[in-house]
Short mmCIF file of N, CA and C in Angstrom, two decimals:
data_model
loop_
_atom_site.label_atom_id
_atom_site.label_comp_id
_atom_site.label_asym_id
_atom_site.label_seq_id
_atom_site.Cartn_x
_atom_site.Cartn_y
_atom_site.Cartn_z
N PHE C 1 -25.42 3.35 21.85
CA PHE C 1 -25.39 2.40 20.75
C PHE C 1 -26.78 2.22 20.17
N PRO C 2 -26.88 2.09 18.83
CA PRO C 2 -28.17 1.82 18.23
C PRO C 2 -28.69 0.46 18.70
N VAL C 3 -29.97 0.35 18.80
CA VAL C 3 -30.59 -0.88 19.27
C VAL C 3 -31.10 -1.67 18.07
N THR C 4 -30.79 -2.95 18.03
CA THR C 4 -31.29 -3.83 16.98
C THR C 4 -32.37 -4.72 17.59
N ILE C 5 -33.59 -4.20 17.62
CA ILE C 5 -34.71 -4.91 18.24
C ILE C 5 -35.19 -6.01 17.30
N GLY C 6 -35.30 -7.21 17.82
CA GLY C 6 -35.83 -8.33 17.06
C GLY C 6 -34.89 -8.88 16.00
N ILE C 7 -33.69 -8.39 15.94
CA ILE C 7 -32.72 -8.87 14.96
C ILE C 7 -31.77 -9.83 15.66
N GLN C 8 -31.70 -11.05 15.14
CA GLN C 8 -30.71 -11.99 15.67
C GLN C 8 -29.42 -11.77 14.89
N LEU C 9 -28.37 -11.42 15.58
CA LEU C 9 -27.09 -11.16 14.94
C LEU C 9 -26.47 -12.47 14.48
N LYS C 10 -26.01 -12.48 13.25
CA LYS C 10 -25.37 -13.66 12.70
C LYS C 10 -23.92 -13.72 13.18
N THR C 11 -23.38 -14.91 13.27
CA THR C 11 -21.96 -15.09 13.55
C THR C 11 -21.21 -14.94 12.24
N LEU C 12 -20.20 -14.07 12.23
CA LEU C 12 -19.36 -13.91 11.05
C LEU C 12 -18.21 -14.90 11.16
N VAL C 13 -18.07 -15.76 10.16
CA VAL C 13 -17.04 -16.78 10.16
C VAL C 13 -16.04 -16.41 9.07
N LEU C 14 -14.87 -15.97 9.46
CA LEU C 14 -13.82 -15.60 8.52
C LEU C 14 -13.05 -16.86 8.15
N GLN C 15 -13.07 -17.19 6.85
CA GLN C 15 -12.44 -18.41 6.37
C GLN C 15 -11.29 -18.09 5.42
N PRO C 16 -10.04 -18.10 5.92
CA PRO C 16 -8.89 -17.90 5.03
C PRO C 16 -8.77 -19.08 4.06
N LEU C 17 -8.47 -18.76 2.80
CA LEU C 17 -8.38 -19.77 1.75
C LEU C 17 -7.02 -19.72 1.08
N GLY C 18 -6.46 -20.89 0.80
CA GLY C 18 -5.17 -20.95 0.11
C GLY C 18 -4.04 -20.47 1.01
N LYS C 19 -3.14 -19.69 0.44
CA LYS C 19 -1.96 -19.23 1.17
C LYS C 19 -2.17 -17.85 1.77
N PHE C 20 -3.39 -17.56 2.20
CA PHE C 20 -3.66 -16.24 2.76
C PHE C 20 -2.88 -16.05 4.05
N PRO C 21 -2.17 -14.92 4.20
CA PRO C 21 -1.32 -14.71 5.39
C PRO C 21 -2.12 -14.65 6.69
N GLU C 22 -1.64 -15.38 7.68
CA GLU C 22 -2.31 -15.43 8.98
C GLU C 22 -2.41 -14.03 9.61
N SER C 23 -1.38 -13.21 9.44
CA SER C 23 -1.40 -11.87 10.03
C SER C 23 -2.54 -11.03 9.47
N LYS C 24 -2.80 -11.15 8.19
CA LYS C 24 -3.90 -10.39 7.57
C LYS C 24 -5.26 -10.96 8.02
N SER C 25 -5.35 -12.27 8.15
CA SER C 25 -6.59 -12.89 8.65
C SER C 25 -6.91 -12.37 10.04
N ARG C 26 -5.91 -12.38 10.90
CA ARG C 26 -6.09 -11.93 12.28
C ARG C 26 -6.45 -10.45 12.33
N ARG C 27 -5.79 -9.63 11.50
CA ARG C 27 -6.08 -8.19 11.47
C ARG C 27 -7.53 -7.94 11.04
N LEU C 28 -7.99 -8.65 10.01
CA LEU C 28 -9.37 -8.47 9.56
C LEU C 28 -10.35 -8.95 10.63
N ALA C 29 -10.08 -10.08 11.26
CA ALA C 29 -10.94 -10.58 12.33
C ALA C 29 -11.00 -9.58 13.48
N ASP C 30 -9.86 -9.04 13.88
CA ASP C 30 -9.83 -8.05 14.97
C ASP C 30 -10.63 -6.80 14.61
N THR C 31 -10.49 -6.33 13.39
CA THR C 31 -11.24 -5.14 12.96
C THR C 31 -12.73 -5.41 12.93
N LEU C 32 -13.13 -6.56 12.40
CA LEU C 32 -14.56 -6.90 12.36
C LEU C 32 -15.13 -7.01 13.77
N THR C 33 -14.34 -7.54 14.70
CA THR C 33 -14.78 -7.66 16.09
C THR C 33 -15.06 -6.28 16.70
N LYS C 34 -14.30 -5.29 16.29
CA LYS C 34 -14.48 -3.93 16.81
C LYS C 34 -15.70 -3.21 16.23
N ILE C 35 -16.13 -3.60 15.03
CA ILE C 35 -17.22 -2.85 14.38
C ILE C 35 -18.50 -3.65 14.21
N TYR C 36 -18.53 -4.88 14.70
CA TYR C 36 -19.73 -5.71 14.60
C TYR C 36 -20.11 -6.22 15.99
N ARG C 37 -21.38 -6.07 16.35
CA ARG C 37 -21.81 -6.45 17.69
C ARG C 37 -22.03 -7.95 17.87
N GLY C 38 -22.10 -8.69 16.78
CA GLY C 38 -22.24 -10.13 16.87
C GLY C 38 -20.89 -10.81 17.02
N ALA C 39 -20.93 -12.12 17.07
CA ALA C 39 -19.69 -12.90 17.22
C ALA C 39 -18.92 -12.93 15.89
N VAL C 40 -17.61 -12.92 16.00
CA VAL C 40 -16.71 -13.07 14.85
C VAL C 40 -15.79 -14.23 15.17
N LYS C 41 -15.75 -15.20 14.26
CA LYS C 41 -14.93 -16.39 14.46
C LYS C 41 -13.92 -16.48 13.32
N LEU C 42 -12.66 -16.72 13.66
CA LEU C 42 -11.61 -16.90 12.65
C LEU C 42 -11.29 -18.39 12.56
N ASN C 43 -11.57 -18.97 11.41
CA ASN C 43 -11.27 -20.38 11.18
C ASN C 43 -9.81 -20.56 10.77
N GLU C 44 -9.34 -21.79 10.89
CA GLU C 44 -8.02 -22.15 10.36
C GLU C 44 -8.07 -22.07 8.85
N LYS C 45 -6.93 -21.76 8.26
CA LYS C 45 -6.80 -21.70 6.80
C LYS C 45 -7.07 -23.08 6.20
N ILE C 46 -7.76 -23.09 5.04
CA ILE C 46 -8.00 -24.33 4.30
C ILE C 46 -7.53 -24.13 2.85
N PRO C 47 -7.22 -25.22 2.16
CA PRO C 47 -6.83 -25.08 0.76
C PRO C 47 -7.99 -24.57 -0.09
N LEU C 48 -7.67 -23.88 -1.17
CA LEU C 48 -8.69 -23.51 -2.13
C LEU C 48 -9.19 -24.78 -2.81
N PRO C 49 -10.50 -24.96 -2.92
CA PRO C 49 -11.02 -26.18 -3.54
C PRO C 49 -10.59 -26.28 -5.01
N LYS C 50 -10.06 -27.42 -5.39
CA LYS C 50 -9.57 -27.62 -6.76
C LYS C 50 -10.67 -27.38 -7.80
N GLU C 51 -11.90 -27.75 -7.46
CA GLU C 51 -12.99 -27.64 -8.42
C GLU C 51 -13.39 -26.18 -8.70
N THR C 52 -12.84 -25.24 -7.95
CA THR C 52 -13.15 -23.83 -8.19
C THR C 52 -12.12 -23.13 -9.08
N TYR C 53 -11.10 -23.87 -9.48
CA TYR C 53 -10.03 -23.30 -10.30
C TYR C 53 -10.42 -23.36 -11.77
N SER C 54 -10.22 -22.26 -12.47
CA SER C 54 -10.52 -22.20 -13.90
C SER C 54 -9.25 -22.50 -14.68
N THR C 55 -9.32 -23.47 -15.58
CA THR C 55 -8.16 -23.78 -16.40
C THR C 55 -8.07 -22.86 -17.61
N ASP C 56 -9.15 -22.13 -17.92
CA ASP C 56 -9.12 -21.17 -19.03
C ASP C 56 -8.12 -20.06 -18.76
N ARG C 57 -8.16 -19.56 -17.55
CA ARG C 57 -7.23 -18.53 -17.09
C ARG C 57 -6.80 -18.95 -15.69
N PRO C 58 -5.63 -18.53 -15.24
CA PRO C 58 -5.19 -18.97 -13.91
C PRO C 58 -5.89 -18.19 -12.79
N ARG C 59 -7.19 -18.41 -12.65
CA ARG C 59 -7.98 -17.71 -11.63
C ARG C 59 -8.97 -18.70 -11.01
N TYR C 60 -9.40 -18.34 -9.82
CA TYR C 60 -10.45 -19.11 -9.15
C TYR C 60 -11.79 -18.48 -9.47
N ARG C 61 -12.81 -19.30 -9.61
CA ARG C 61 -14.16 -18.83 -9.93
C ARG C 61 -14.86 -18.44 -8.63
N ALA C 62 -15.15 -17.15 -8.50
CA ALA C 62 -15.78 -16.64 -7.28
C ALA C 62 -17.15 -17.24 -7.06
N ASP C 63 -17.91 -17.46 -8.13
CA ASP C 63 -19.25 -18.05 -7.98
C ASP C 63 -19.16 -19.46 -7.41
N LEU C 64 -18.16 -20.23 -7.81
CA LEU C 64 -17.98 -21.58 -7.27
C LEU C 64 -17.47 -21.54 -5.83
N LEU C 65 -16.61 -20.56 -5.52
CA LEU C 65 -16.17 -20.40 -4.13
C LEU C 65 -17.36 -20.03 -3.23
N LEU C 66 -18.25 -19.15 -3.73
CA LEU C 66 -19.45 -18.79 -2.97
C LEU C 66 -20.29 -20.02 -2.66
N LYS C 67 -20.51 -20.85 -3.67
CA LYS C 67 -21.31 -22.07 -3.47
C LYS C 67 -20.63 -22.99 -2.47
N TYR C 68 -19.32 -23.17 -2.63
CA TYR C 68 -18.54 -24.03 -1.72
C TYR C 68 -18.70 -23.55 -0.28
N LEU C 69 -18.52 -22.25 -0.05
CA LEU C 69 -18.63 -21.70 1.31
C LEU C 69 -20.08 -21.75 1.81
N GLY C 70 -21.01 -21.37 0.94
CA GLY C 70 -22.42 -21.36 1.33
C GLY C 70 -22.91 -22.73 1.75
N ASP C 71 -22.47 -23.78 1.05
CA ASP C 71 -22.87 -25.15 1.39
C ASP C 71 -22.34 -25.58 2.75
N ARG C 72 -21.30 -24.92 3.24
CA ARG C 72 -20.68 -25.28 4.51
C ARG C 72 -20.98 -24.30 5.64
N THR C 73 -21.86 -23.34 5.36
CA THR C 73 -22.18 -22.31 6.35
C THR C 73 -23.40 -22.74 7.14
N SER C 74 -23.26 -22.76 8.46
CA SER C 74 -24.37 -23.19 9.32
C SER C 74 -25.40 -22.08 9.46
N LYS C 75 -26.60 -22.46 9.81
CA LYS C 75 -27.68 -21.51 10.01
C LYS C 75 -27.27 -20.51 11.11
N GLY C 76 -27.58 -19.25 10.88
CA GLY C 76 -27.22 -18.22 11.84
C GLY C 76 -25.82 -17.67 11.66
N SER C 77 -25.13 -18.12 10.61
CA SER C 77 -23.77 -17.66 10.34
C SER C 77 -23.66 -17.12 8.92
N VAL C 78 -22.62 -16.35 8.71
CA VAL C 78 -22.23 -15.87 7.39
C VAL C 78 -20.75 -16.17 7.23
N SER C 79 -20.37 -16.81 6.12
CA SER C 79 -18.96 -17.10 5.86
C SER C 79 -18.37 -16.00 4.99
N ILE C 80 -17.17 -15.57 5.38
CA ILE C 80 -16.41 -14.60 4.61
C ILE C 80 -15.14 -15.30 4.17
N GLY C 81 -15.11 -15.73 2.92
CA GLY C 81 -13.91 -16.35 2.38
C GLY C 81 -12.93 -15.27 1.96
N ILE C 82 -11.68 -15.43 2.32
CA ILE C 82 -10.66 -14.42 2.00
C ILE C 82 -9.44 -15.13 1.41
N THR C 83 -9.01 -14.64 0.26
CA THR C 83 -7.89 -15.27 -0.44
C THR C 83 -6.97 -14.23 -1.04
N ALA C 84 -5.73 -14.61 -1.22
CA ALA C 84 -4.76 -13.77 -1.92
C ALA C 84 -4.70 -14.14 -3.40
N ASN C 85 -5.48 -15.14 -3.80
CA ASN C 85 -5.50 -15.58 -5.19
C ASN C 85 -6.47 -14.75 -6.01
N GLU C 86 -6.21 -14.70 -7.29
CA GLU C 86 -7.07 -13.95 -8.21
C GLU C 86 -8.38 -14.70 -8.43
N MET C 87 -9.48 -13.92 -8.53
CA MET C 87 -10.81 -14.49 -8.74
C MET C 87 -11.48 -13.82 -9.93
N SER C 88 -12.45 -14.54 -10.50
CA SER C 88 -13.27 -13.97 -11.55
C SER C 88 -14.65 -14.59 -11.50
N THR C 89 -15.57 -13.98 -12.25
CA THR C 89 -16.92 -14.50 -12.38
C THR C 89 -17.42 -14.09 -13.76
N THR C 90 -18.58 -14.58 -14.13
CA THR C 90 -19.20 -14.15 -15.38
C THR C 90 -20.04 -12.92 -15.09
N LYS C 91 -19.85 -11.88 -15.91
CA LYS C 91 -20.64 -10.66 -15.79
C LYS C 91 -21.07 -10.24 -17.18
N GLY C 92 -22.36 -10.34 -17.45
CA GLY C 92 -22.86 -10.01 -18.77
C GLY C 92 -22.20 -10.87 -19.83
N GLN C 93 -21.62 -10.23 -20.84
CA GLN C 93 -20.96 -10.97 -21.92
C GLN C 93 -19.53 -11.38 -21.58
N HIS C 94 -19.03 -10.95 -20.42
CA HIS C 94 -17.67 -11.27 -20.00
C HIS C 94 -17.67 -12.58 -19.21
N LYS C 95 -17.08 -13.61 -19.79
CA LYS C 95 -17.05 -14.92 -19.13
C LYS C 95 -16.10 -14.95 -17.95
N ASP C 96 -15.04 -14.13 -18.01
CA ASP C 96 -13.99 -14.19 -17.01
C ASP C 96 -13.67 -12.78 -16.50
N TRP C 97 -14.63 -12.18 -15.78
CA TRP C 97 -14.52 -10.81 -15.28
C TRP C 97 -13.78 -10.84 -13.95
N ARG C 98 -12.60 -10.22 -13.91
CA ARG C 98 -11.80 -10.19 -12.68
C ARG C 98 -12.49 -9.33 -11.62
N ILE C 99 -12.55 -9.83 -10.40
CA ILE C 99 -13.24 -9.12 -9.32
C ILE C 99 -12.44 -9.17 -8.02
N PHE C 100 -12.76 -8.22 -7.13
CA PHE C 100 -12.18 -8.20 -5.79
C PHE C 100 -13.05 -8.98 -4.81
N GLY C 101 -14.37 -9.06 -5.08
CA GLY C 101 -15.26 -9.73 -4.16
C GLY C 101 -16.58 -10.10 -4.82
N LEU C 102 -17.30 -11.01 -4.17
CA LEU C 102 -18.61 -11.43 -4.68
C LEU C 102 -19.46 -11.92 -3.52
N ALA C 103 -20.73 -11.56 -3.58
CA ALA C 103 -21.72 -12.05 -2.61
C ALA C 103 -23.06 -12.07 -3.33
N THR C 104 -23.98 -12.82 -2.78
CA THR C 104 -25.35 -12.79 -3.29
C THR C 104 -26.21 -12.02 -2.30
N TYR C 105 -27.23 -11.34 -2.81
CA TYR C 105 -28.12 -10.59 -1.94
C TYR C 105 -28.80 -11.56 -0.97
N PHE C 106 -28.75 -11.23 0.30
CA PHE C 106 -29.33 -12.03 1.37
C PHE C 106 -28.75 -13.44 1.39
N GLY C 107 -27.49 -13.59 0.97
CA GLY C 107 -26.84 -14.90 0.92
C GLY C 107 -26.23 -15.30 2.25
N LYS C 108 -25.52 -16.43 2.22
CA LYS C 108 -24.87 -16.97 3.42
C LYS C 108 -23.37 -16.83 3.39
N ALA C 109 -22.83 -16.33 2.26
CA ALA C 109 -21.38 -16.26 2.14
C ALA C 109 -20.97 -15.16 1.17
N CYS C 110 -19.72 -14.74 1.33
CA CYS C 110 -19.10 -13.84 0.37
C CYS C 110 -17.64 -14.24 0.25
N VAL C 111 -17.00 -13.80 -0.82
CA VAL C 111 -15.57 -14.06 -1.01
C VAL C 111 -14.89 -12.75 -1.37
N VAL C 112 -13.67 -12.60 -0.87
CA VAL C 112 -12.88 -11.39 -1.09
C VAL C 112 -11.48 -11.83 -1.51
N SER C 113 -10.96 -11.17 -2.56
CA SER C 113 -9.61 -11.43 -3.02
C SER C 113 -8.75 -10.19 -2.81
N THR C 114 -7.58 -10.39 -2.24
CA THR C 114 -6.64 -9.29 -2.05
C THR C 114 -5.53 -9.33 -3.10
N TYR C 115 -5.74 -10.06 -4.17
CA TYR C 115 -4.73 -10.28 -5.19
C TYR C 115 -4.11 -8.98 -5.71
N LYS C 116 -4.90 -7.94 -5.89
CA LYS C 116 -4.40 -6.67 -6.44
C LYS C 116 -4.22 -5.60 -5.37
N PHE C 117 -4.21 -5.96 -4.10
CA PHE C 117 -4.06 -4.98 -3.02
C PHE C 117 -2.61 -4.96 -2.55
N TYR C 118 -1.92 -3.84 -2.80
CA TYR C 118 -0.51 -3.70 -2.43
C TYR C 118 -0.31 -2.53 -1.49
N GLY C 119 0.82 -2.54 -0.84
CA GLY C 119 1.29 -1.38 -0.11
C GLY C 119 0.51 -1.02 1.13
N PRO C 120 0.68 0.24 1.57
CA PRO C 120 0.12 0.67 2.85
C PRO C 120 -1.41 0.73 2.89
N THR C 121 -2.07 0.73 1.73
CA THR C 121 -3.54 0.79 1.72
C THR C 121 -4.19 -0.59 1.58
N SER C 122 -3.39 -1.65 1.55
CA SER C 122 -3.95 -2.98 1.29
C SER C 122 -4.95 -3.43 2.35
N ASN C 123 -4.67 -3.16 3.63
CA ASN C 123 -5.61 -3.58 4.68
C ASN C 123 -6.91 -2.77 4.62
N ASP C 124 -6.81 -1.49 4.30
CA ASP C 124 -8.00 -0.65 4.14
C ASP C 124 -8.86 -1.16 2.98
N LYS C 125 -8.23 -1.52 1.87
CA LYS C 125 -8.97 -2.03 0.71
C LYS C 125 -9.63 -3.37 1.04
N MET C 126 -8.93 -4.23 1.80
CA MET C 126 -9.50 -5.51 2.21
C MET C 126 -10.75 -5.30 3.06
N LEU C 127 -10.69 -4.37 4.00
CA LEU C 127 -11.84 -4.10 4.86
C LEU C 127 -13.00 -3.51 4.05
N LYS C 128 -12.72 -2.53 3.20
CA LYS C 128 -13.79 -1.91 2.39
C LYS C 128 -14.46 -2.94 1.48
N THR C 129 -13.67 -3.82 0.88
CA THR C 129 -14.24 -4.86 0.02
C THR C 129 -15.10 -5.81 0.83
N THR C 130 -14.62 -6.19 2.00
CA THR C 130 -15.40 -7.07 2.88
C THR C 130 -16.71 -6.40 3.28
N LEU C 131 -16.67 -5.13 3.67
CA LEU C 131 -17.90 -4.43 4.05
C LEU C 131 -18.85 -4.30 2.87
N HIS C 132 -18.34 -4.05 1.68
CA HIS C 132 -19.17 -3.98 0.49
C HIS C 132 -19.92 -5.31 0.29
N GLU C 133 -19.18 -6.41 0.36
CA GLU C 133 -19.81 -7.72 0.16
C GLU C 133 -20.79 -8.05 1.29
N MET C 134 -20.47 -7.66 2.52
CA MET C 134 -21.41 -7.85 3.63
C MET C 134 -22.68 -7.03 3.39
N GLY C 135 -22.54 -5.85 2.81
CA GLY C 135 -23.71 -5.04 2.46
C GLY C 135 -24.65 -5.81 1.55
N HIS C 136 -24.10 -6.52 0.55
CA HIS C 136 -24.94 -7.33 -0.33
C HIS C 136 -25.64 -8.44 0.45
N ILE C 137 -24.91 -9.07 1.37
CA ILE C 137 -25.52 -10.14 2.17
C ILE C 137 -26.70 -9.60 2.97
N TYR C 138 -26.61 -8.36 3.41
CA TYR C 138 -27.71 -7.74 4.15
C TYR C 138 -28.72 -7.05 3.24
N GLY C 139 -28.63 -7.30 1.93
CA GLY C 139 -29.66 -6.84 1.00
C GLY C 139 -29.38 -5.54 0.27
N LEU C 140 -28.24 -4.92 0.50
CA LEU C 140 -27.94 -3.67 -0.19
C LEU C 140 -27.51 -3.94 -1.63
N GLN C 141 -28.02 -3.11 -2.53
CA GLN C 141 -27.59 -3.16 -3.92
C GLN C 141 -26.54 -2.09 -4.13
N HIS C 142 -26.02 -1.99 -5.34
CA HIS C 142 -25.04 -0.94 -5.63
C HIS C 142 -25.70 0.43 -5.49
N CYS C 143 -24.95 1.36 -4.95
CA CYS C 143 -25.44 2.69 -4.61
C CYS C 143 -24.89 3.72 -5.61
N PRO C 144 -25.70 4.69 -6.01
CA PRO C 144 -25.21 5.71 -6.94
C PRO C 144 -24.32 6.78 -6.28
N GLN C 145 -24.29 6.83 -4.95
CA GLN C 145 -23.48 7.84 -4.25
C GLN C 145 -21.99 7.56 -4.49
N GLN C 146 -21.25 8.54 -4.97
CA GLN C 146 -19.86 8.38 -5.36
C GLN C 146 -18.93 7.95 -4.22
N LYS C 147 -19.21 8.37 -3.00
CA LYS C 147 -18.32 8.07 -1.87
C LYS C 147 -18.77 6.85 -1.05
N CYS C 148 -19.89 6.23 -1.44
CA CYS C 148 -20.44 5.10 -0.68
C CYS C 148 -19.68 3.81 -0.98
N ILE C 149 -19.41 3.04 0.05
CA ILE C 149 -18.76 1.74 -0.11
C ILE C 149 -19.57 0.82 -1.03
N MET C 150 -20.86 1.03 -1.13
CA MET C 150 -21.71 0.18 -1.97
C MET C 150 -21.72 0.59 -3.44
N ARG C 151 -20.92 1.57 -3.80
CA ARG C 151 -20.81 1.98 -5.20
C ARG C 151 -20.29 0.83 -6.05
N ASP C 152 -20.82 0.68 -7.25
CA ASP C 152 -20.37 -0.35 -8.18
C ASP C 152 -19.01 0.05 -8.74
N ALA C 153 -18.03 -0.81 -8.63
CA ALA C 153 -16.69 -0.50 -9.11
C ALA C 153 -16.60 -0.56 -10.64
N GLU C 154 -17.53 -1.23 -11.28
CA GLU C 154 -17.56 -1.35 -12.74
C GLU C 154 -16.22 -1.79 -13.31
N GLY C 155 -15.57 -2.71 -12.63
CA GLY C 155 -14.32 -3.28 -13.12
C GLY C 155 -13.08 -2.48 -12.79
N LYS C 156 -13.20 -1.42 -12.02
CA LYS C 156 -12.05 -0.58 -11.69
C LYS C 156 -11.78 -0.63 -10.19
N ASP C 157 -10.60 -0.23 -9.79
CA ASP C 157 -10.27 -0.11 -8.37
C ASP C 157 -10.65 1.30 -7.92
N ILE C 158 -11.80 1.41 -7.28
CA ILE C 158 -12.31 2.71 -6.79
C ILE C 158 -12.19 2.81 -5.28
N LEU C 159 -11.53 1.86 -4.65
CA LEU C 159 -11.51 1.79 -3.20
C LEU C 159 -10.88 3.01 -2.54
N HIS C 160 -10.01 3.70 -3.23
CA HIS C 160 -9.42 4.94 -2.68
C HIS C 160 -10.41 6.11 -2.76
N GLN C 161 -11.49 5.93 -3.52
CA GLN C 161 -12.49 6.99 -3.70
C GLN C 161 -13.67 6.87 -2.75
N VAL C 162 -13.88 5.68 -2.18
CA VAL C 162 -15.01 5.48 -1.28
C VAL C 162 -14.51 5.52 0.16
N ASN C 163 -15.29 6.16 1.03
CA ASN C 163 -14.86 6.34 2.42
C ASN C 163 -15.65 5.49 3.40
N SER C 164 -16.96 5.48 3.23
CA SER C 164 -17.83 4.80 4.17
C SER C 164 -19.16 4.55 3.46
N PHE C 165 -20.14 4.10 4.20
CA PHE C 165 -21.47 3.94 3.65
C PHE C 165 -22.17 5.29 3.61
N CYS C 166 -22.99 5.53 2.58
CA CYS C 166 -23.82 6.73 2.57
C CYS C 166 -24.85 6.62 3.70
N GLU C 167 -25.60 7.66 3.94
CA GLU C 167 -26.54 7.67 5.06
C GLU C 167 -27.54 6.52 5.01
N GLY C 168 -28.13 6.27 3.84
CA GLY C 168 -29.13 5.20 3.71
C GLY C 168 -28.53 3.82 3.90
N CYS C 169 -27.40 3.57 3.25
CA CYS C 169 -26.73 2.27 3.38
C CYS C 169 -26.21 2.07 4.81
N HIS C 170 -25.70 3.14 5.40
CA HIS C 170 -25.21 3.10 6.78
C HIS C 170 -26.31 2.65 7.73
N GLN C 171 -27.51 3.19 7.56
CA GLN C 171 -28.61 2.86 8.46
C GLN C 171 -28.99 1.38 8.36
N VAL C 172 -28.98 0.84 7.15
CA VAL C 172 -29.26 -0.59 6.98
C VAL C 172 -28.24 -1.41 7.75
N MET C 173 -26.97 -1.07 7.63
CA MET C 173 -25.92 -1.83 8.30
C MET C 173 -26.00 -1.68 9.82
N VAL C 174 -26.28 -0.49 10.30
CA VAL C 174 -26.44 -0.27 11.75
C VAL C 174 -27.60 -1.12 12.27
N ASN C 175 -28.68 -1.17 11.52
CA ASN C 175 -29.84 -1.97 11.94
C ASN C 175 -29.53 -3.46 11.96
N LYS C 176 -28.48 -3.87 11.28
CA LYS C 176 -28.07 -5.29 11.24
C LYS C 176 -26.96 -5.60 12.25
N GLY C 177 -26.58 -4.61 13.07
CA GLY C 177 -25.61 -4.88 14.14
C GLY C 177 -24.24 -4.32 13.94
N TRP C 178 -24.05 -3.47 12.93
CA TRP C 178 -22.73 -2.88 12.68
C TRP C 178 -22.61 -1.53 13.35
N GLU C 179 -21.45 -1.25 13.90
CA GLU C 179 -21.15 0.04 14.53
C GLU C 179 -20.11 0.73 13.66
N LEU C 180 -20.61 1.41 12.64
CA LEU C 180 -19.75 2.03 11.64
C LEU C 180 -19.73 3.53 11.84
N HIS C 181 -18.57 4.13 11.65
CA HIS C 181 -18.45 5.58 11.82
C HIS C 181 -18.28 6.26 10.50
#
C-alpha cells in the first residue's frame, strides 16, 4: 500500500438528502470504505433544506447545498451530500446550469445528484461523480485527459467515457489516502 506520510486522513461523512434511497446510500458508503483508508461514516437521511430550493425552476441550488453542508462539517471531516433531486448552479452567463455534482477546491463539502442516473450504470455514475467532486476537494482541477474522471463534462453526461483518474490525478488521490485501481 502507498504510504501517506504526514497526511491526516479526513473522515468522509456521507449525508443522504431528501428521499435518497437507503440502499444506494449504503452501497456508496460500502464502496468508499473499500477504496479509502480513512473513516467513512453514513449519516441518517435529512430533508433537503427549504432555503436551497429555487422557485425559478424546480431544482435545488448546489451552491447553497454546499454552504449548508460546509457550515455543518466538523474539522477533520468532509461531507458528501447525495440526493436524487435535480441540482443547478450559476456557470458563466447561465444562471441555472444543471449539474451532477459540485465542490470547491480544498473545500469541506461536495454534493452529488443522481437525478439523471438510470439503469444498470447508475451506481457506477454515482461513484464516478463522487470521486470527481472529491478530487476537487483535494485540489484537483479539471483535467484535459479524455479518460480521466477529472475531465470537465461541459454540461454533458460523459461518465460512460471516463474510466479512472489519469496518472497525475491518480497520484494526488493516492497521496490523500485513496486506494484506486
